[in-house]
Short mmCIF file of C-alpha atoms in Angstrom, two decimals:
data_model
loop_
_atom_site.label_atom_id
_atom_site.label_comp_id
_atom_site.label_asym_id
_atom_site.label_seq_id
_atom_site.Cartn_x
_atom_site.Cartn_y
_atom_site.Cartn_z
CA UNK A 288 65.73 -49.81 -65.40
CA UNK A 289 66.09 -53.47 -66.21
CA UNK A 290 65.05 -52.49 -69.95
CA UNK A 291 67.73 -49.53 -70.40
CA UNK A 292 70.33 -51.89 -68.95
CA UNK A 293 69.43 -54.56 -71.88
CA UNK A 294 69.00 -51.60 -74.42
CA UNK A 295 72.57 -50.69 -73.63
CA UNK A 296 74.23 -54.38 -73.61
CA UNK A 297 72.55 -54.69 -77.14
CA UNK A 298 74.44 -51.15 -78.36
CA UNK A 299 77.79 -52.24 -76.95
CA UNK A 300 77.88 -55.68 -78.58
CA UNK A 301 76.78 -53.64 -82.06
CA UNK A 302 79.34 -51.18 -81.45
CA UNK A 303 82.04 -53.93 -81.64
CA UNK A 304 81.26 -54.92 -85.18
CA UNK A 305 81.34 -51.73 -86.41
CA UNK A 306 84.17 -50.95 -88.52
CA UNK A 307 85.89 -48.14 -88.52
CA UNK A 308 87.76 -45.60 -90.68
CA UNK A 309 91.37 -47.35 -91.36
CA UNK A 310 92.31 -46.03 -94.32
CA UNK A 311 92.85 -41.67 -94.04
CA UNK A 312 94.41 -38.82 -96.14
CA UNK A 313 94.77 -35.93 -94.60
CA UNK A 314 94.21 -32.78 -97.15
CA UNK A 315 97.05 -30.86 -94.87
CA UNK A 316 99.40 -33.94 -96.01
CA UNK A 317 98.49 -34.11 -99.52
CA UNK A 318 99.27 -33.17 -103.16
CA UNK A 319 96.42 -33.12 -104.96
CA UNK A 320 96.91 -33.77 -109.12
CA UNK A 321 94.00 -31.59 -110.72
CA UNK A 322 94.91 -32.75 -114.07
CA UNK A 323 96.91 -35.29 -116.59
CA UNK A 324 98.25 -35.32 -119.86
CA UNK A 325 99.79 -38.00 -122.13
CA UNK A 326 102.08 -37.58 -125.34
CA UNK A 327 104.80 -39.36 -126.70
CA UNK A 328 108.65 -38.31 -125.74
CA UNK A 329 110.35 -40.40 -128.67
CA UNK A 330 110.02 -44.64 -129.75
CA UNK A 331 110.76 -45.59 -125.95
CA UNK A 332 109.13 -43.02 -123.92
CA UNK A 333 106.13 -41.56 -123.15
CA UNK A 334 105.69 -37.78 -121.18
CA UNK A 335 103.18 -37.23 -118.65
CA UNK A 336 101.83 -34.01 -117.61
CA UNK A 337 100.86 -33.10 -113.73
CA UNK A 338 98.98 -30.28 -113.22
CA UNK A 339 99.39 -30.40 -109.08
CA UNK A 340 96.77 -27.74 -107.25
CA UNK A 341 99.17 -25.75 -104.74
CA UNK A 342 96.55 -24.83 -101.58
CA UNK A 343 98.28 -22.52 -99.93
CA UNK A 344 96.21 -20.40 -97.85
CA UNK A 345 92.58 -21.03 -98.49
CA UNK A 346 90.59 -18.38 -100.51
CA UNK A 347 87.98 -17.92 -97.58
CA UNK A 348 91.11 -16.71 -95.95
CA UNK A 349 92.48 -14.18 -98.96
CA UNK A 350 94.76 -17.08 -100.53
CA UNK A 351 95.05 -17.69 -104.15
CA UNK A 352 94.83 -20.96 -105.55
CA UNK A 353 97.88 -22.03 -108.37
CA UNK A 354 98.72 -24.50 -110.38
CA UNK A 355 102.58 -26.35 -110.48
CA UNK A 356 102.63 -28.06 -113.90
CA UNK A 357 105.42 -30.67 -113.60
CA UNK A 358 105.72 -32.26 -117.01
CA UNK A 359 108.16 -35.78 -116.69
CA UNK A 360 109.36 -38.44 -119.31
CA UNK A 361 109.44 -42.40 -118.72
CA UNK A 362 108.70 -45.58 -119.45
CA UNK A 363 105.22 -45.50 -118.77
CA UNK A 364 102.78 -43.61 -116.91
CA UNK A 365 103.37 -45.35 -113.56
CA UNK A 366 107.41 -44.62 -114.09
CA UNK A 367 106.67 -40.78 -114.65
CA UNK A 368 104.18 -40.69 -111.46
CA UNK A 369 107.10 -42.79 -109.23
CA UNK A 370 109.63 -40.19 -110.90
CA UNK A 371 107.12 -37.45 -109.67
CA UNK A 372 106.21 -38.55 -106.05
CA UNK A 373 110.34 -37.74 -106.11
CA UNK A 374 109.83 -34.30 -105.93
CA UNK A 375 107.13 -33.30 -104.57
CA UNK A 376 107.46 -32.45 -100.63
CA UNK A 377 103.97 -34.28 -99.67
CA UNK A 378 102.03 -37.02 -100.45
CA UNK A 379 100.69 -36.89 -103.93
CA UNK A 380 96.86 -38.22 -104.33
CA UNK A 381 95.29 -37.80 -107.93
CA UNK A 382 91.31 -38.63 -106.33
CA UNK A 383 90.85 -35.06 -106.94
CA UNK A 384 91.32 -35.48 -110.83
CA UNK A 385 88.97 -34.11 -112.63
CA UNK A 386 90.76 -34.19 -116.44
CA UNK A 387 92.46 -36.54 -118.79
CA UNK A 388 93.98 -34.65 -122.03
CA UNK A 389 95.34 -36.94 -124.85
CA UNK A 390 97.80 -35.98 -127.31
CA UNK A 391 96.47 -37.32 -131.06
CA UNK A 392 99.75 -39.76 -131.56
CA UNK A 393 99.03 -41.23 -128.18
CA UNK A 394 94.95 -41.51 -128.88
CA UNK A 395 95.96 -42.87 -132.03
CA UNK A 396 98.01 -45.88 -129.88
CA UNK A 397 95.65 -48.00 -128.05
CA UNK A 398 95.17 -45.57 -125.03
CA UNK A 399 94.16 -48.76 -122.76
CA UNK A 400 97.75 -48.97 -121.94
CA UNK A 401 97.83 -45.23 -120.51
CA UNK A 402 95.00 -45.52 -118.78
CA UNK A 403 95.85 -48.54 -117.03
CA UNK A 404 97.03 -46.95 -114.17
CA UNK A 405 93.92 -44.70 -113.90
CA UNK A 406 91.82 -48.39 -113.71
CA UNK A 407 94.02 -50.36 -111.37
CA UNK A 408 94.39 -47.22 -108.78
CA UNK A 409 91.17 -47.36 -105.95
CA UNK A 410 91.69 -43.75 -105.44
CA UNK A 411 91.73 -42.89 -109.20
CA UNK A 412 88.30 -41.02 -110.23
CA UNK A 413 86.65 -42.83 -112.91
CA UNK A 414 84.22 -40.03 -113.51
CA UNK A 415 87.35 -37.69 -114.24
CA UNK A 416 86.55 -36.04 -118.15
CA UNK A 417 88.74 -37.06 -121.19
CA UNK A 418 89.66 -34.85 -124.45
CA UNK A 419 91.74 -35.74 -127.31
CA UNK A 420 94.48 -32.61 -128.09
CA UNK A 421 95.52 -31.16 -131.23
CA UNK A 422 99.10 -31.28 -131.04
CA UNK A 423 100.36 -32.17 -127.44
CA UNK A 424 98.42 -32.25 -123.86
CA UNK A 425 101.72 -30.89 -122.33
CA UNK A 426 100.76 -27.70 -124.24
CA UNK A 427 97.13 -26.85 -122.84
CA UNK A 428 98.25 -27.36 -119.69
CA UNK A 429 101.61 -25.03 -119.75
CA UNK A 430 99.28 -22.30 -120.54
CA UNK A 431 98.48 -22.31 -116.48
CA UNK A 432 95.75 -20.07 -116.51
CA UNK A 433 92.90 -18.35 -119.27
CA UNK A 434 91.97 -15.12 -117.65
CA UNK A 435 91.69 -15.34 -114.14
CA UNK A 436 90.72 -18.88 -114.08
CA UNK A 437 93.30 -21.86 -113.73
CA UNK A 438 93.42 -24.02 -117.28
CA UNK A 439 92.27 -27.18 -115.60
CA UNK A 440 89.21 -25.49 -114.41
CA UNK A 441 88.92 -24.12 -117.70
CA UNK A 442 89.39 -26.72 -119.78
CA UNK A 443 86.68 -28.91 -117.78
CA UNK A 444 84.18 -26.15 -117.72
CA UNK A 445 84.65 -26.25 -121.72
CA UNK A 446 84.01 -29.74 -122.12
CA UNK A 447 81.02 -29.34 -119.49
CA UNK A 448 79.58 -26.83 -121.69
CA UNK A 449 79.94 -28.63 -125.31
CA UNK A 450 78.13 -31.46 -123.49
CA UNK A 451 75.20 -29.48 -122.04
CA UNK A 452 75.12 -28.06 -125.76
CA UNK A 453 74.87 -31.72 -127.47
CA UNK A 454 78.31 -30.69 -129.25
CA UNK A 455 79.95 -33.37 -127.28
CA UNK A 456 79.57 -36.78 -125.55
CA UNK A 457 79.89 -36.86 -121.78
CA UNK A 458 82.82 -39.00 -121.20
CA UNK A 459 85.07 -40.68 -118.42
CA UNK A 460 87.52 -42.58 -117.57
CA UNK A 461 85.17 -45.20 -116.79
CA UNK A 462 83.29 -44.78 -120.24
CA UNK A 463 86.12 -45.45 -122.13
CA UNK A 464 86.86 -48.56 -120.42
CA UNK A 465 83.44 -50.05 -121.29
CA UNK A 466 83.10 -48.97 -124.22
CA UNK A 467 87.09 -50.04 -125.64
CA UNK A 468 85.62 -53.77 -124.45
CA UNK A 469 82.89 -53.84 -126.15
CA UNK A 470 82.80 -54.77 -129.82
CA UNK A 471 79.59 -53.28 -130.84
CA UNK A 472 79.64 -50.06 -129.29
CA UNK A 473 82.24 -47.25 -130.05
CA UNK A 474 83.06 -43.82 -128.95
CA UNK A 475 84.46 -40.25 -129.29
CA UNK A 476 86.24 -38.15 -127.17
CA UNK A 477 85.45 -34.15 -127.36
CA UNK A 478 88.48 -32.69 -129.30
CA UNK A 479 90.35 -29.60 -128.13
CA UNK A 480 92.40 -27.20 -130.40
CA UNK A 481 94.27 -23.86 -129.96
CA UNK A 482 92.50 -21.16 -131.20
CA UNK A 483 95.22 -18.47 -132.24
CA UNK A 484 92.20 -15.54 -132.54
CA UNK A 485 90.90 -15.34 -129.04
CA UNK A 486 94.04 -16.96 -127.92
CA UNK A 487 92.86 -19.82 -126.02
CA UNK A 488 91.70 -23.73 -126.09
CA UNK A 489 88.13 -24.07 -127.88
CA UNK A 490 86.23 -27.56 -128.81
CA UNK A 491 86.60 -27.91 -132.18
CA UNK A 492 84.20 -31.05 -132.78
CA UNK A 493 85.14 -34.73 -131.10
CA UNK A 494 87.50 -37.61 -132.23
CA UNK A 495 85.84 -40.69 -133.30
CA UNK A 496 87.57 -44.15 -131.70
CA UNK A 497 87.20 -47.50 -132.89
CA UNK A 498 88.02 -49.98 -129.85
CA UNK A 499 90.63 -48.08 -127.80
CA UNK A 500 92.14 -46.39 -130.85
CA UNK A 501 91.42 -42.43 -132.23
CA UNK A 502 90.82 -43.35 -136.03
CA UNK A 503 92.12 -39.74 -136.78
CA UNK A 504 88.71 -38.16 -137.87
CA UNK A 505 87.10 -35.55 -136.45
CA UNK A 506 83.87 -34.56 -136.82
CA UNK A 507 82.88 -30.76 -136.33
CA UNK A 508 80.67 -29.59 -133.78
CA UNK A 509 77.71 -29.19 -136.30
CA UNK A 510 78.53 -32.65 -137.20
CA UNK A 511 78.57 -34.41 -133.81
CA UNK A 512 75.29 -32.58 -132.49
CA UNK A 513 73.63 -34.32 -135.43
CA UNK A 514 75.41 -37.34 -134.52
CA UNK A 515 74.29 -37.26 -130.83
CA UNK A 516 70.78 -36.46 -131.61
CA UNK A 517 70.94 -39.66 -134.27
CA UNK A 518 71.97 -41.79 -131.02
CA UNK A 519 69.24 -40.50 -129.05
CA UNK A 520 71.40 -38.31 -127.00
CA UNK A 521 70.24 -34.80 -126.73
CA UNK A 522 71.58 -33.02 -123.49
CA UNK A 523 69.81 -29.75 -122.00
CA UNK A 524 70.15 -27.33 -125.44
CA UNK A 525 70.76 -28.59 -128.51
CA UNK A 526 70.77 -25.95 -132.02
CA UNK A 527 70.78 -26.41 -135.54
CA UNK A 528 72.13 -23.55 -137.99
CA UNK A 529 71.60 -24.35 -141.52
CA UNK A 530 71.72 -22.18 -144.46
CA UNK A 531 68.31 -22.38 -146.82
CA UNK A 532 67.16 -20.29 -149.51
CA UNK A 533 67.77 -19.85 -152.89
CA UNK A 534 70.64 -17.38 -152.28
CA UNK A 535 72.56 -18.73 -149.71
CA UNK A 536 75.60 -19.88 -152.03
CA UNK A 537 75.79 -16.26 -153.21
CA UNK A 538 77.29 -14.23 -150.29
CA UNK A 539 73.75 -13.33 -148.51
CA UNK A 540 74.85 -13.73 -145.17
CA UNK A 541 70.59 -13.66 -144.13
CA UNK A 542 69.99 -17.14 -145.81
CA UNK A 543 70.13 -19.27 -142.61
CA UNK A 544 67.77 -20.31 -139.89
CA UNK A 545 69.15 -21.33 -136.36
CA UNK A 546 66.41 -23.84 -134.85
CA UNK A 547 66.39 -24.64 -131.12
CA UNK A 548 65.70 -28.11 -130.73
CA UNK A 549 62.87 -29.00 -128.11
CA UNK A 550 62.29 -32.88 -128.50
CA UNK A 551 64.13 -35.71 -130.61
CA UNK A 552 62.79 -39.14 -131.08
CA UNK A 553 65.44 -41.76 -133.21
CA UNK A 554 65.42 -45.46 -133.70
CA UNK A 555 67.04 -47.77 -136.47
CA UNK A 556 65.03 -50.15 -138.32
CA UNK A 557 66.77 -52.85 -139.61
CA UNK A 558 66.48 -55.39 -143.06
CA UNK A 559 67.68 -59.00 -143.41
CA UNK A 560 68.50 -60.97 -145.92
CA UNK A 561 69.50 -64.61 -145.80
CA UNK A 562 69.79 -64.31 -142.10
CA UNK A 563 72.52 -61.34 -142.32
CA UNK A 564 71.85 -58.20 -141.57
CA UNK A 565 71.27 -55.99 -145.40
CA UNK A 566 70.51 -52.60 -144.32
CA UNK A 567 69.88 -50.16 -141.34
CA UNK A 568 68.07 -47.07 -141.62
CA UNK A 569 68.31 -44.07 -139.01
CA UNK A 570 64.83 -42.46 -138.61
CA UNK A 571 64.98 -38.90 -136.48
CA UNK A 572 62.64 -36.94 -135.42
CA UNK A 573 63.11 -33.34 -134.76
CA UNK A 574 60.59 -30.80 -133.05
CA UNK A 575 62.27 -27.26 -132.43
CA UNK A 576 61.59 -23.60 -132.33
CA UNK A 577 62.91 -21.04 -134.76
CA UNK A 578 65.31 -18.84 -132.71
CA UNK A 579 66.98 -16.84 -136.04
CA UNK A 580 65.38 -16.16 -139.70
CA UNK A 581 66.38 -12.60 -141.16
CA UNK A 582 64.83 -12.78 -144.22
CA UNK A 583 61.05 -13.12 -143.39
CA UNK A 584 58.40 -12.88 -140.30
CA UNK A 585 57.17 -15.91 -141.04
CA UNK A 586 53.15 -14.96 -140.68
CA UNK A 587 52.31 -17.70 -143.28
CA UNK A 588 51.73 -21.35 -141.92
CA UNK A 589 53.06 -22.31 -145.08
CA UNK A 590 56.12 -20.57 -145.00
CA UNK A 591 57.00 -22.84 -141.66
CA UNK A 592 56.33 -25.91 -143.15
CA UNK A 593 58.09 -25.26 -146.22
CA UNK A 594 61.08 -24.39 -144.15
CA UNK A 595 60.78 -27.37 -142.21
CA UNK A 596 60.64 -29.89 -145.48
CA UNK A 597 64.07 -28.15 -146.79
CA UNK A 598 65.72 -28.84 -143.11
CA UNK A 599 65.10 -32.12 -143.28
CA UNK A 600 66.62 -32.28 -146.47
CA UNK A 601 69.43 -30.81 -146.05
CA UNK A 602 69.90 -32.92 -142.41
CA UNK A 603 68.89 -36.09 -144.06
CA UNK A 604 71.96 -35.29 -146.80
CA UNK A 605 74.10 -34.42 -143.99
CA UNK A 606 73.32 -37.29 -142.37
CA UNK A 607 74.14 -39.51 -144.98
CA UNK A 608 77.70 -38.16 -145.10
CA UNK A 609 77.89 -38.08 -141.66
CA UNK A 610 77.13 -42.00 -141.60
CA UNK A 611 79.90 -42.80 -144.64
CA UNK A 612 82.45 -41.01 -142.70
CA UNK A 613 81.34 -43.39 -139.55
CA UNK A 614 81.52 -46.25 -141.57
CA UNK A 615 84.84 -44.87 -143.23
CA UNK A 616 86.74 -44.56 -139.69
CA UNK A 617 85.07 -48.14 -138.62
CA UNK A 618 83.17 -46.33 -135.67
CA UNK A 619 80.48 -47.62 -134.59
CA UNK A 620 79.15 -44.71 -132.75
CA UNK A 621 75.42 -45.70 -132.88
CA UNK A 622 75.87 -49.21 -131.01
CA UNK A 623 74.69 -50.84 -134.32
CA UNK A 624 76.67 -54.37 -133.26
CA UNK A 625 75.00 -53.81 -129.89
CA UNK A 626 71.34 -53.41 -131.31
CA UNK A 627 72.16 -56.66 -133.35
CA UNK A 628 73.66 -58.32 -130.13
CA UNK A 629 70.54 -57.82 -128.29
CA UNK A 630 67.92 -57.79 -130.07
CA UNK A 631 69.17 -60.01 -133.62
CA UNK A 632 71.36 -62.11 -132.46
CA UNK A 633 71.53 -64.62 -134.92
CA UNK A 634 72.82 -61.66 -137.39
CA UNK A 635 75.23 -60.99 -135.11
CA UNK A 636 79.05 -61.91 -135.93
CA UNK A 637 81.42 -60.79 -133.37
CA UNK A 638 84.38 -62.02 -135.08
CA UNK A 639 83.64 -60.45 -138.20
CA UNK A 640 81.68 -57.15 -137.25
CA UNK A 641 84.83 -55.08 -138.24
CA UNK A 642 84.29 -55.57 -142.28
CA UNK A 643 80.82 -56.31 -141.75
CA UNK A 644 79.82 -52.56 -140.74
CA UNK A 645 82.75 -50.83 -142.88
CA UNK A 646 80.13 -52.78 -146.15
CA UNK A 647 76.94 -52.40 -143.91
CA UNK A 648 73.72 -50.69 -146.31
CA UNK A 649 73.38 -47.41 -143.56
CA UNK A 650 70.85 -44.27 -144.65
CA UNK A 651 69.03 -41.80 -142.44
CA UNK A 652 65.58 -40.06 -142.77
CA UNK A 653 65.52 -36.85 -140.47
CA UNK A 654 62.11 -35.40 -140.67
CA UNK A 655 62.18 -31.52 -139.10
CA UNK A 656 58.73 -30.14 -137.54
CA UNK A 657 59.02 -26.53 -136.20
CA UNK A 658 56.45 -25.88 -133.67
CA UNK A 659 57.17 -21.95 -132.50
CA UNK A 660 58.57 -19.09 -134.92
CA UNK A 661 58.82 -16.90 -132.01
CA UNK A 662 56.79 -14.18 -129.96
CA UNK A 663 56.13 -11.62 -132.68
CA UNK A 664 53.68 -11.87 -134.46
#
């Protein structure tokens, strides 16, 4: 008895240092913003794009989920969110965000200063996905719905799925606030466009930044898997569809192979010269299986490996002009300043690593090994 009693004066006295939940919002209150996008209004203003998730009745209970998009002109993002809370009945809350869309002319504008609200609010998601637009954001977002699902869930799920494909880097909020600080690493955004055929928003490749600014080049999606798999950044499937043969250039449409890639190994070895850096060279490995080849059965070892020895010559060219157009837009996409940082840094120039990597010596060697041609044999 005498124990339980001291048991019991030990839980009270805990109990009164506990803290305790001060700070609540109540879904039942709340406005929840689902999704945001930026463009410019004129010189002076900027517009700002809401996409605001009306609850209703939940679907357990036969409701329907719907968007309001409530597009609003300001100052600045903070003056089109006060201008906002205006009309809305309840309490507005964006820590259900889940997407940032960027017009170009505003990712072309130092987008720090737009997402400064995003890093100063608690409740703001950092993890919330960000796209750069053809055109205007306001536009993806006024088309409300594709099919039967709402255009914010959409338009996630798409850059979800060009991620888990290695046609995209997985990027946030809080991504792009590293990475705009940090002078030897840049970054690119996945890039949606309109497509007019199937009459909805596709990812047409991903917009390279240098610092916080979109250098206005896009790479295709071909383009930035090779890219990714050059930075060591394969995701869950990554494919390669090349054409090869002697024909290909002559309207045979069978002159390609499609190779699923299994494993990727990539480093950068680097050359000095009078304590500067002189050249860096991109070696990548690729191991994959060959998932499409119309034009043979491929029962001949030697077949493979001569396929093989022409895809890595046509990725190492690729490469190559992949890196120029890199070093063309200033992005440094492969952390190449960071490597040098780390690892060389007495060949590191902070100050001057903007001309420095623009004139840097850069080649790749991609060397292709195909290890399954399929289950026929």
């Amino acid at each position: 008895m005498k124990k339980i009693w001291h048991l019991s004066i030990i839980f009270s006295t805990i109990l009164l240092f506990l803290t305790s939940c001060w700070d609540q919002e109540l879904l039942k209150e709340s406005k929840l913003i689902y999704g945001a996008g930026f463009d410019y209004e004129n010189e002076n203003e900027i517009r700002t794009t809401f996409v605001v998730r009306n609850l209703g009745v939940p679907v357990s209970q036969g409701g329907v989920y719907s968007n309001r998009v409530i597009s609003l002109s300001g100052t600045s993002p903070r003056d089109t969110r006060i201008k906002m809370d205006r009309i809305i009945s309840k309490q507005v809350t964006a820590s259900k965000n889940q997407l940032i869309l960027l017009g170009d002319e505003v990712a072309k504008q130092d987008i720090d200063h737009m997402f400064d609200i995003l890093y100063r609010d608690p409740k703001s998601p950092l993890d919330a996905r960000v796209a750069v637009v053809e055109g205007r954001a306001e536009d993806v977002f006024n088309l409300d719905h594709i099919g039967d699902t709402l255009i914010t869930e959409f338009s996630t799920n798409l850059i979800k799925g060009a991620e888990n494909k290695t046609e995209a880097p997985r990027m946030t909020v809080e991504k792009a606030f590293r990475y705009s600080h940090d002078i030897g690493q840049d970054y690119a955004f996945p890039y949606i466009s309109y497509n007019e055929e199937v009459d909805a928003p596709e990812i047409n490749g991903i917009a390279l930044f240098h610092k916080s600014n979109f250098t206005g080049v896009v790479l295709p999606p071909f383009d930035a898997t090779l890219l990714l798999l050059m930075a060591d950044a394969k995701s869950k499937k990554a494919s390669i569809v090349e054409n090869i043969g002697k024909q290909h250039d002559q309207g045979f449409l069978t002159q390609t192979v499609t190779v699923n890639i299994q494993n990727t190994k990539s480093d950068i070895k680097y050359s000095f010269q009078n304590g500067n850096v002189s050249k860096a060279v991109v070696n990548l490995e690729v191991k994959g299986n060959i998932e499409e080849y119309p034009q043979d059965h491929l029962l001949k070892e030697s077949q493979v490996e001569d396929i093989a020895n022409e895809l890595s010559k046509k990725l190492t060219e690729r490469g190559n002009n992949l890196l120029a157009k890199l070093q063309e837009a200033n992005c440094d996409f492969l952390g190449i300043g960071r490597d040098l940082n780390a690892y060389h840094h007495e060949s590191w120039h902070p100050k001057q690593w903007d001309k420095e990597f623009t004139k840097l010596n850069i080649e790749t060697k991609v060397k292709v090994k195909i290890s399954e041609t399929g289950i026929i044999k």
